[in-house]
CSV table of C-alpha atoms in Angstrom, one decimal:
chain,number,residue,atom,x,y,z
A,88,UNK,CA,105.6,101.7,102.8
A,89,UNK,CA,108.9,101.0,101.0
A,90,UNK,CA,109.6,100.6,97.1
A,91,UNK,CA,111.0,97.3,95.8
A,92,UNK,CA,113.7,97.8,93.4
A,93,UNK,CA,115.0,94.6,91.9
A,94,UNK,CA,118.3,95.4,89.8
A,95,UNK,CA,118.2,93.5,86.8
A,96,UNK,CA,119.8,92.4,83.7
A,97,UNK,CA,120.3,88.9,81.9
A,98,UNK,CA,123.6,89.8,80.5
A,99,UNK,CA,126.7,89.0,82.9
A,100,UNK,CA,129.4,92.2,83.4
A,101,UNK,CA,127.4,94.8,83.6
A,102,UNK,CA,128.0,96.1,86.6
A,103,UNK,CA,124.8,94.4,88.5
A,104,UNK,CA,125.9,93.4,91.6
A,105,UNK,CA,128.4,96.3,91.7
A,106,UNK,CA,125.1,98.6,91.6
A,107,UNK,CA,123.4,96.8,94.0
A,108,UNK,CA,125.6,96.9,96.9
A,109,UNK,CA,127.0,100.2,95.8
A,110,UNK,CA,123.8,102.1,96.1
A,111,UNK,CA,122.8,99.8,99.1
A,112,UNK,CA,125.7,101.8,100.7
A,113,UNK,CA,124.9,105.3,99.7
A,114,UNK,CA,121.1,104.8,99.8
A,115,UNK,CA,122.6,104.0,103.9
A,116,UNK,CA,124.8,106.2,104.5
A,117,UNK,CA,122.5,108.9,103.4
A,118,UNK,CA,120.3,107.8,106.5
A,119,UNK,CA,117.6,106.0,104.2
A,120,UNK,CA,116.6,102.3,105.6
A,121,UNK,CA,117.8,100.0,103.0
A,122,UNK,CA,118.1,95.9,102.9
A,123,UNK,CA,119.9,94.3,100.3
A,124,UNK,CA,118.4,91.1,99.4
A,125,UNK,CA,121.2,88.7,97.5
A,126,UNK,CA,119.7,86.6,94.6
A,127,UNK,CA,122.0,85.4,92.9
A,128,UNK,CA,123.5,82.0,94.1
A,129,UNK,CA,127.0,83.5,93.0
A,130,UNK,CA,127.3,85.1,96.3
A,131,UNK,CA,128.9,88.1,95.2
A,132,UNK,CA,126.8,90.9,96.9
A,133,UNK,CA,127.1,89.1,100.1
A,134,UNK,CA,130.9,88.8,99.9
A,135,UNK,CA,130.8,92.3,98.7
A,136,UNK,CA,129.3,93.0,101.6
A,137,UNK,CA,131.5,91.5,104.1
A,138,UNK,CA,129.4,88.7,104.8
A,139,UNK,CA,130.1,84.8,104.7
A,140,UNK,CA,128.5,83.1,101.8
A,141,UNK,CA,127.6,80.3,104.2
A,142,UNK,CA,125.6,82.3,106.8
A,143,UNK,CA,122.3,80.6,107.5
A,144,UNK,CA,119.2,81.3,107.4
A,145,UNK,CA,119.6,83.0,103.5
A,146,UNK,CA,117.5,83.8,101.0
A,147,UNK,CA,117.4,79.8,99.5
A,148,UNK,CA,115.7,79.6,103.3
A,149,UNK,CA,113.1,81.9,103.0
A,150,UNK,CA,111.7,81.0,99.4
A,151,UNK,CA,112.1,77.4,99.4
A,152,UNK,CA,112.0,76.5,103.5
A,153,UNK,CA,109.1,79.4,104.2
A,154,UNK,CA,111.5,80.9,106.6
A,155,UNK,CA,110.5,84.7,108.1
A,156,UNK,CA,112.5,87.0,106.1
A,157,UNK,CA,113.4,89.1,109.1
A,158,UNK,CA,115.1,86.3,110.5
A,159,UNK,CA,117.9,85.6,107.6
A,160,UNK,CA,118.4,90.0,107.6
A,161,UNK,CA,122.2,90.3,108.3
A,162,UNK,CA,123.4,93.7,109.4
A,163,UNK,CA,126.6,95.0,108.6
A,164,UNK,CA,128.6,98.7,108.3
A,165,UNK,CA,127.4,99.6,104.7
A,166,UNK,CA,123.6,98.4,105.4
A,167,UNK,CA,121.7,95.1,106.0
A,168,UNK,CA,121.5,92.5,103.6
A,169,UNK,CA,119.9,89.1,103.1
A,170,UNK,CA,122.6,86.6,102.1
A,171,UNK,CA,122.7,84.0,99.5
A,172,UNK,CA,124.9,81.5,98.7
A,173,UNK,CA,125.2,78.5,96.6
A,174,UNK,CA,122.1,76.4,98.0
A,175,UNK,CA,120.5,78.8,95.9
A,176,UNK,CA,121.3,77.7,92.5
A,177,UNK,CA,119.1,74.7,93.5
A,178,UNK,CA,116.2,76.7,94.1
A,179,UNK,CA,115.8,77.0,90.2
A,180,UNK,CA,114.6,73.1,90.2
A,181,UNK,CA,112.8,72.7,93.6
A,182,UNK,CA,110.7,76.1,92.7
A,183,UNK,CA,109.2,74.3,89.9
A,184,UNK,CA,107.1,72.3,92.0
A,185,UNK,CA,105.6,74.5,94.4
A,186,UNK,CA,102.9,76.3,94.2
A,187,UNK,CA,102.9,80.1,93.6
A,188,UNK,CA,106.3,79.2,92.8
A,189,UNK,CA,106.9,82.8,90.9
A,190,UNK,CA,105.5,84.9,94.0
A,191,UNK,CA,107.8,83.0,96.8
A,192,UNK,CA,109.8,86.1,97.0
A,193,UNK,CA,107.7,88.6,97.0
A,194,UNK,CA,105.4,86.8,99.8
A,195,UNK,CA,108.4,86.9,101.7
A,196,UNK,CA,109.5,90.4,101.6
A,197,UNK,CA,106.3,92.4,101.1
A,198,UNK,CA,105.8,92.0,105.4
A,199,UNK,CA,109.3,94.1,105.0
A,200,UNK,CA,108.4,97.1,103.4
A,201,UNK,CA,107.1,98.5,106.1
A,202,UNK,CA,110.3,99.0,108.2
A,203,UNK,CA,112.6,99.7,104.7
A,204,UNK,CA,112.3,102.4,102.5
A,205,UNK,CA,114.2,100.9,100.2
A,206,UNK,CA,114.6,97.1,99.4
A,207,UNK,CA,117.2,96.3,96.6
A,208,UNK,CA,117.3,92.5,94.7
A,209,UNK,CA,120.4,91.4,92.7
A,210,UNK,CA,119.3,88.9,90.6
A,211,UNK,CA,121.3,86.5,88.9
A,212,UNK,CA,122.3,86.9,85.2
A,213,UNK,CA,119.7,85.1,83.6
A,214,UNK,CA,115.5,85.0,83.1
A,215,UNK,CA,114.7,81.9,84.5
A,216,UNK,CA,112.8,81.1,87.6
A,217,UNK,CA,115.2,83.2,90.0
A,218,UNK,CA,114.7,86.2,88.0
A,219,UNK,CA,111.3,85.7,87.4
A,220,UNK,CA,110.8,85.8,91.4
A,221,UNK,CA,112.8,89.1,91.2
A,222,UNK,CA,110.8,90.5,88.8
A,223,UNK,CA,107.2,90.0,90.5
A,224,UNK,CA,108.7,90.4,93.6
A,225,UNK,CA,109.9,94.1,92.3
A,226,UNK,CA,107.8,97.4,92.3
A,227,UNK,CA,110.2,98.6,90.0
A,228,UNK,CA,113.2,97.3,87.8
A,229,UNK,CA,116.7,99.2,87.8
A,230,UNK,CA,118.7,98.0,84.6
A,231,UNK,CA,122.3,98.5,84.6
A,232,UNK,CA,123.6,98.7,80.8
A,233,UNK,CA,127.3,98.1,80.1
A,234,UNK,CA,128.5,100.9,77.1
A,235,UNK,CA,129.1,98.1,74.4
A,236,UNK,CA,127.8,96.9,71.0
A,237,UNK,CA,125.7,94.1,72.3
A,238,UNK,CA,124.0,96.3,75.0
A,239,UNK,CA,121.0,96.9,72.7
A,240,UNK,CA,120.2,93.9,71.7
A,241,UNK,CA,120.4,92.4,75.6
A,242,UNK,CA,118.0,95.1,76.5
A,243,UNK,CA,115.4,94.1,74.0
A,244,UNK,CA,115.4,90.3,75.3
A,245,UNK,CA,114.7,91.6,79.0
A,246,UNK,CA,112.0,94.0,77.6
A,247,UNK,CA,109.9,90.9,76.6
A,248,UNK,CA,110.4,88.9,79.9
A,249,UNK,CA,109.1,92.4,81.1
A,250,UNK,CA,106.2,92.8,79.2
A,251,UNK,CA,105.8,89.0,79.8
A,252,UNK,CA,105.6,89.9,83.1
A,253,UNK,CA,103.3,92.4,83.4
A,254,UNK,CA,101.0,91.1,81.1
A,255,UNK,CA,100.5,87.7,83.5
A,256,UNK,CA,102.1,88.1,86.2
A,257,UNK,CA,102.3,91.9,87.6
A,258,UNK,CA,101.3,94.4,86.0
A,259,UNK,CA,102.2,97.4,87.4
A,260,UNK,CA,105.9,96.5,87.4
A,261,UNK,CA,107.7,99.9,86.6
A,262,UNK,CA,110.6,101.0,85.3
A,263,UNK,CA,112.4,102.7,87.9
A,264,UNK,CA,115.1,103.3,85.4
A,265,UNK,CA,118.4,102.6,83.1
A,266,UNK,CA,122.3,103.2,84.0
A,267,UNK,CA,124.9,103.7,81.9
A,268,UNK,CA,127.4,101.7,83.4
A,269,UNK,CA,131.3,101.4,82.3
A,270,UNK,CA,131.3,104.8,80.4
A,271,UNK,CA,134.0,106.4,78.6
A,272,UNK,CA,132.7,109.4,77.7
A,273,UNK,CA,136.0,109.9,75.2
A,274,UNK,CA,135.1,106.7,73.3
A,275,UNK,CA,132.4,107.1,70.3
A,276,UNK,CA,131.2,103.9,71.1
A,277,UNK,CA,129.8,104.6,74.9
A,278,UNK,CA,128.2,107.7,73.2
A,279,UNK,CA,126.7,106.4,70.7
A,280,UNK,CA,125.1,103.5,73.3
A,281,UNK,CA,123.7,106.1,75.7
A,282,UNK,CA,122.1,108.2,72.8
A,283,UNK,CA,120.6,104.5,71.5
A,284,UNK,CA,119.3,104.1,75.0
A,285,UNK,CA,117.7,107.6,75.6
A,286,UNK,CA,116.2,107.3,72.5
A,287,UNK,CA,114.4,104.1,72.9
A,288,UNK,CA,113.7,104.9,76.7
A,289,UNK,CA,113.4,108.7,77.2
A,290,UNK,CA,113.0,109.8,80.6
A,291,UNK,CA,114.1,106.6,81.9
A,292,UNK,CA,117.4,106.9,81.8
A,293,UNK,CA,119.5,108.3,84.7
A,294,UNK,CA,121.6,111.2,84.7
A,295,UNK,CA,124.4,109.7,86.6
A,296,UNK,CA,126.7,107.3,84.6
A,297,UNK,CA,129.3,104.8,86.2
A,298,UNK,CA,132.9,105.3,84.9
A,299,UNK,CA,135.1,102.3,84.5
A,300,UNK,CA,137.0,102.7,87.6
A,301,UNK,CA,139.9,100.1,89.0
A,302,UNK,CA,138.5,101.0,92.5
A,303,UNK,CA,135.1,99.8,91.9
A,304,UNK,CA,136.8,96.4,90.7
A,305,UNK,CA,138.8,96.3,93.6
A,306,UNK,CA,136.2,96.9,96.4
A,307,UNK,CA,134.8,93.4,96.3
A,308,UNK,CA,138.1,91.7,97.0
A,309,UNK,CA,137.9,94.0,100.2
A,310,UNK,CA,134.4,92.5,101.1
A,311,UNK,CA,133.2,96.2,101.3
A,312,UNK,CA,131.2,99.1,99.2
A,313,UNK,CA,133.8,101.4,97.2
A,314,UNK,CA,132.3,104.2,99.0
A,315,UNK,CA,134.3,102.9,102.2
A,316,UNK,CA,137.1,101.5,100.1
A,317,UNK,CA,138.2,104.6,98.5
A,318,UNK,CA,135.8,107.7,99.1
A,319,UNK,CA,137.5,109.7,96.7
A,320,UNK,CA,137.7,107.4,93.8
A,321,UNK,CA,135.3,108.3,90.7
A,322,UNK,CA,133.4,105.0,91.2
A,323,UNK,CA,132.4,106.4,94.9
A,324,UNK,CA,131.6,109.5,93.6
A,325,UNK,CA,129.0,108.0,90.9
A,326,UNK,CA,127.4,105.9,93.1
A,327,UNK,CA,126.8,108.9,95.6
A,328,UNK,CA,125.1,111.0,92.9
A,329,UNK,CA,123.2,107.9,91.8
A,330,UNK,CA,121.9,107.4,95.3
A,331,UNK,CA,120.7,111.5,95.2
A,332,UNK,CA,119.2,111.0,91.6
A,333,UNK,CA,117.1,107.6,92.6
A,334,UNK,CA,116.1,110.0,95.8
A,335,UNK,CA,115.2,112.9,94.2
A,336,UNK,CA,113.4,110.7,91.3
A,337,UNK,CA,111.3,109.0,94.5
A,338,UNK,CA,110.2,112.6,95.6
A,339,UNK,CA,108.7,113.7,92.3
């Protein structure tokens, strides 16, 4: 059976959606079976994976219209995804009255597992009703945390939606683990952040950090992973040794 990993933070910029699709690629092109699911009714993992934000059936389709998640998988190149686009923002409201309105996701995907190893969620930046999906859906969370003063402080707010979580909802949501993202190991700043964050989460935190890197910004635009925009950039290189340290982390 395949592991759930739903990559998560509240806090817009922090490199979310650019460590979804980027380790959808690598987890790929290191031969695993790996669907990107696209939560976030911004779009951008599907763009950023070459895909129209209008293809249909998406993932508004299968949570609100009961749709067969196998039938709204799109394949591309970098790995197969399922798309979303901005029907989904509407989901937040017409969730609300359904029932097992915070398990519509993961009813939908858990029939998947069994022909992914991995299955990777961005979810929009925010805890409401999206998220929340996200979260139960998830058999673990990956939290991408951007090297700033703030990061802290956004970390503890998605901590309680966790443990809110798992004390209602799904309790043996993991933590599959935090990244350092937009590290600049030359400022005293992104230091002290990562020693804050191994502190309050030893063991969780990966080895691999993500550099701010102008390749990794420009990838998107390119509607492809920066893996196959520039294989030699920093940002490519992170994001392969990511993919080995999530692999080797699954192994142990």
């Amino acid at each position: 059976m395949g592991r759930i990993i739903t990559v998560v933070n509240q806090k817009g910029g922090v490199g979310k959606t650019t460590t979804a699709v980027n380790l959808t690629a690598c987890l790929y092109e290191r031969m695993k079976t790996v669907l990107l699911v696209d939560f976030d009714p911004q779009g951008n993992a599907t763009s950023g994976m070459g895909v129209n934000k209008s293809t249909s059936p998406s993932a508004y389709d299968i949570i609100i219209n009961g749709i067969d998640a196998a039938k709204a998988i799109t394949a591309t190149r970098f790995g197969n995804i399922i798309p979303t686009g901005v029907s989904l923002s509407a989901a937040e409201l017409e969730l609300v009255a359904l029932e097992e309105r915070e398990f519509r996701l993961r009813n939908a995907l858990e029939p998947l597992k069994e022909f992914y190893e991995y299955i990777i969620i961005d979810c929009p930046p925010s805890l409401g009703l999206l998220t929340l999906n996200a979260l139960c859906a998830g058999d673990a969370i990956l939290i991408p945390v951007q090297c700033e003063y703030y990061a802290l402080e956004g970390l503890s707010d998605l901590m309680q939606t966790v443990r809110f979580v798992r004390g209602k909802l799904h309790p043996s949501l993991d933590i599959e683990g935090v990244l350092l993202t937009m590290y600049d190991s030359r400022t005293n700043l992104s230091v002290q952040v990562a020693d804050e964050v191994k502190r309050h989460y030893p063991g969780k935190v990966f080895k691999t950090t993500i550099p701010r890197n102008v390749r990794l910004s420009e990838a998107p635009s390119h509607g492809m992973p920066v893996t196959y925009y520039d294989r030699s950039s920093k940002g490519a290189d992170s994001y392969t040794e990511l993919a080995k340290e999530l692999i080797s982390w699954e192994r142990t």
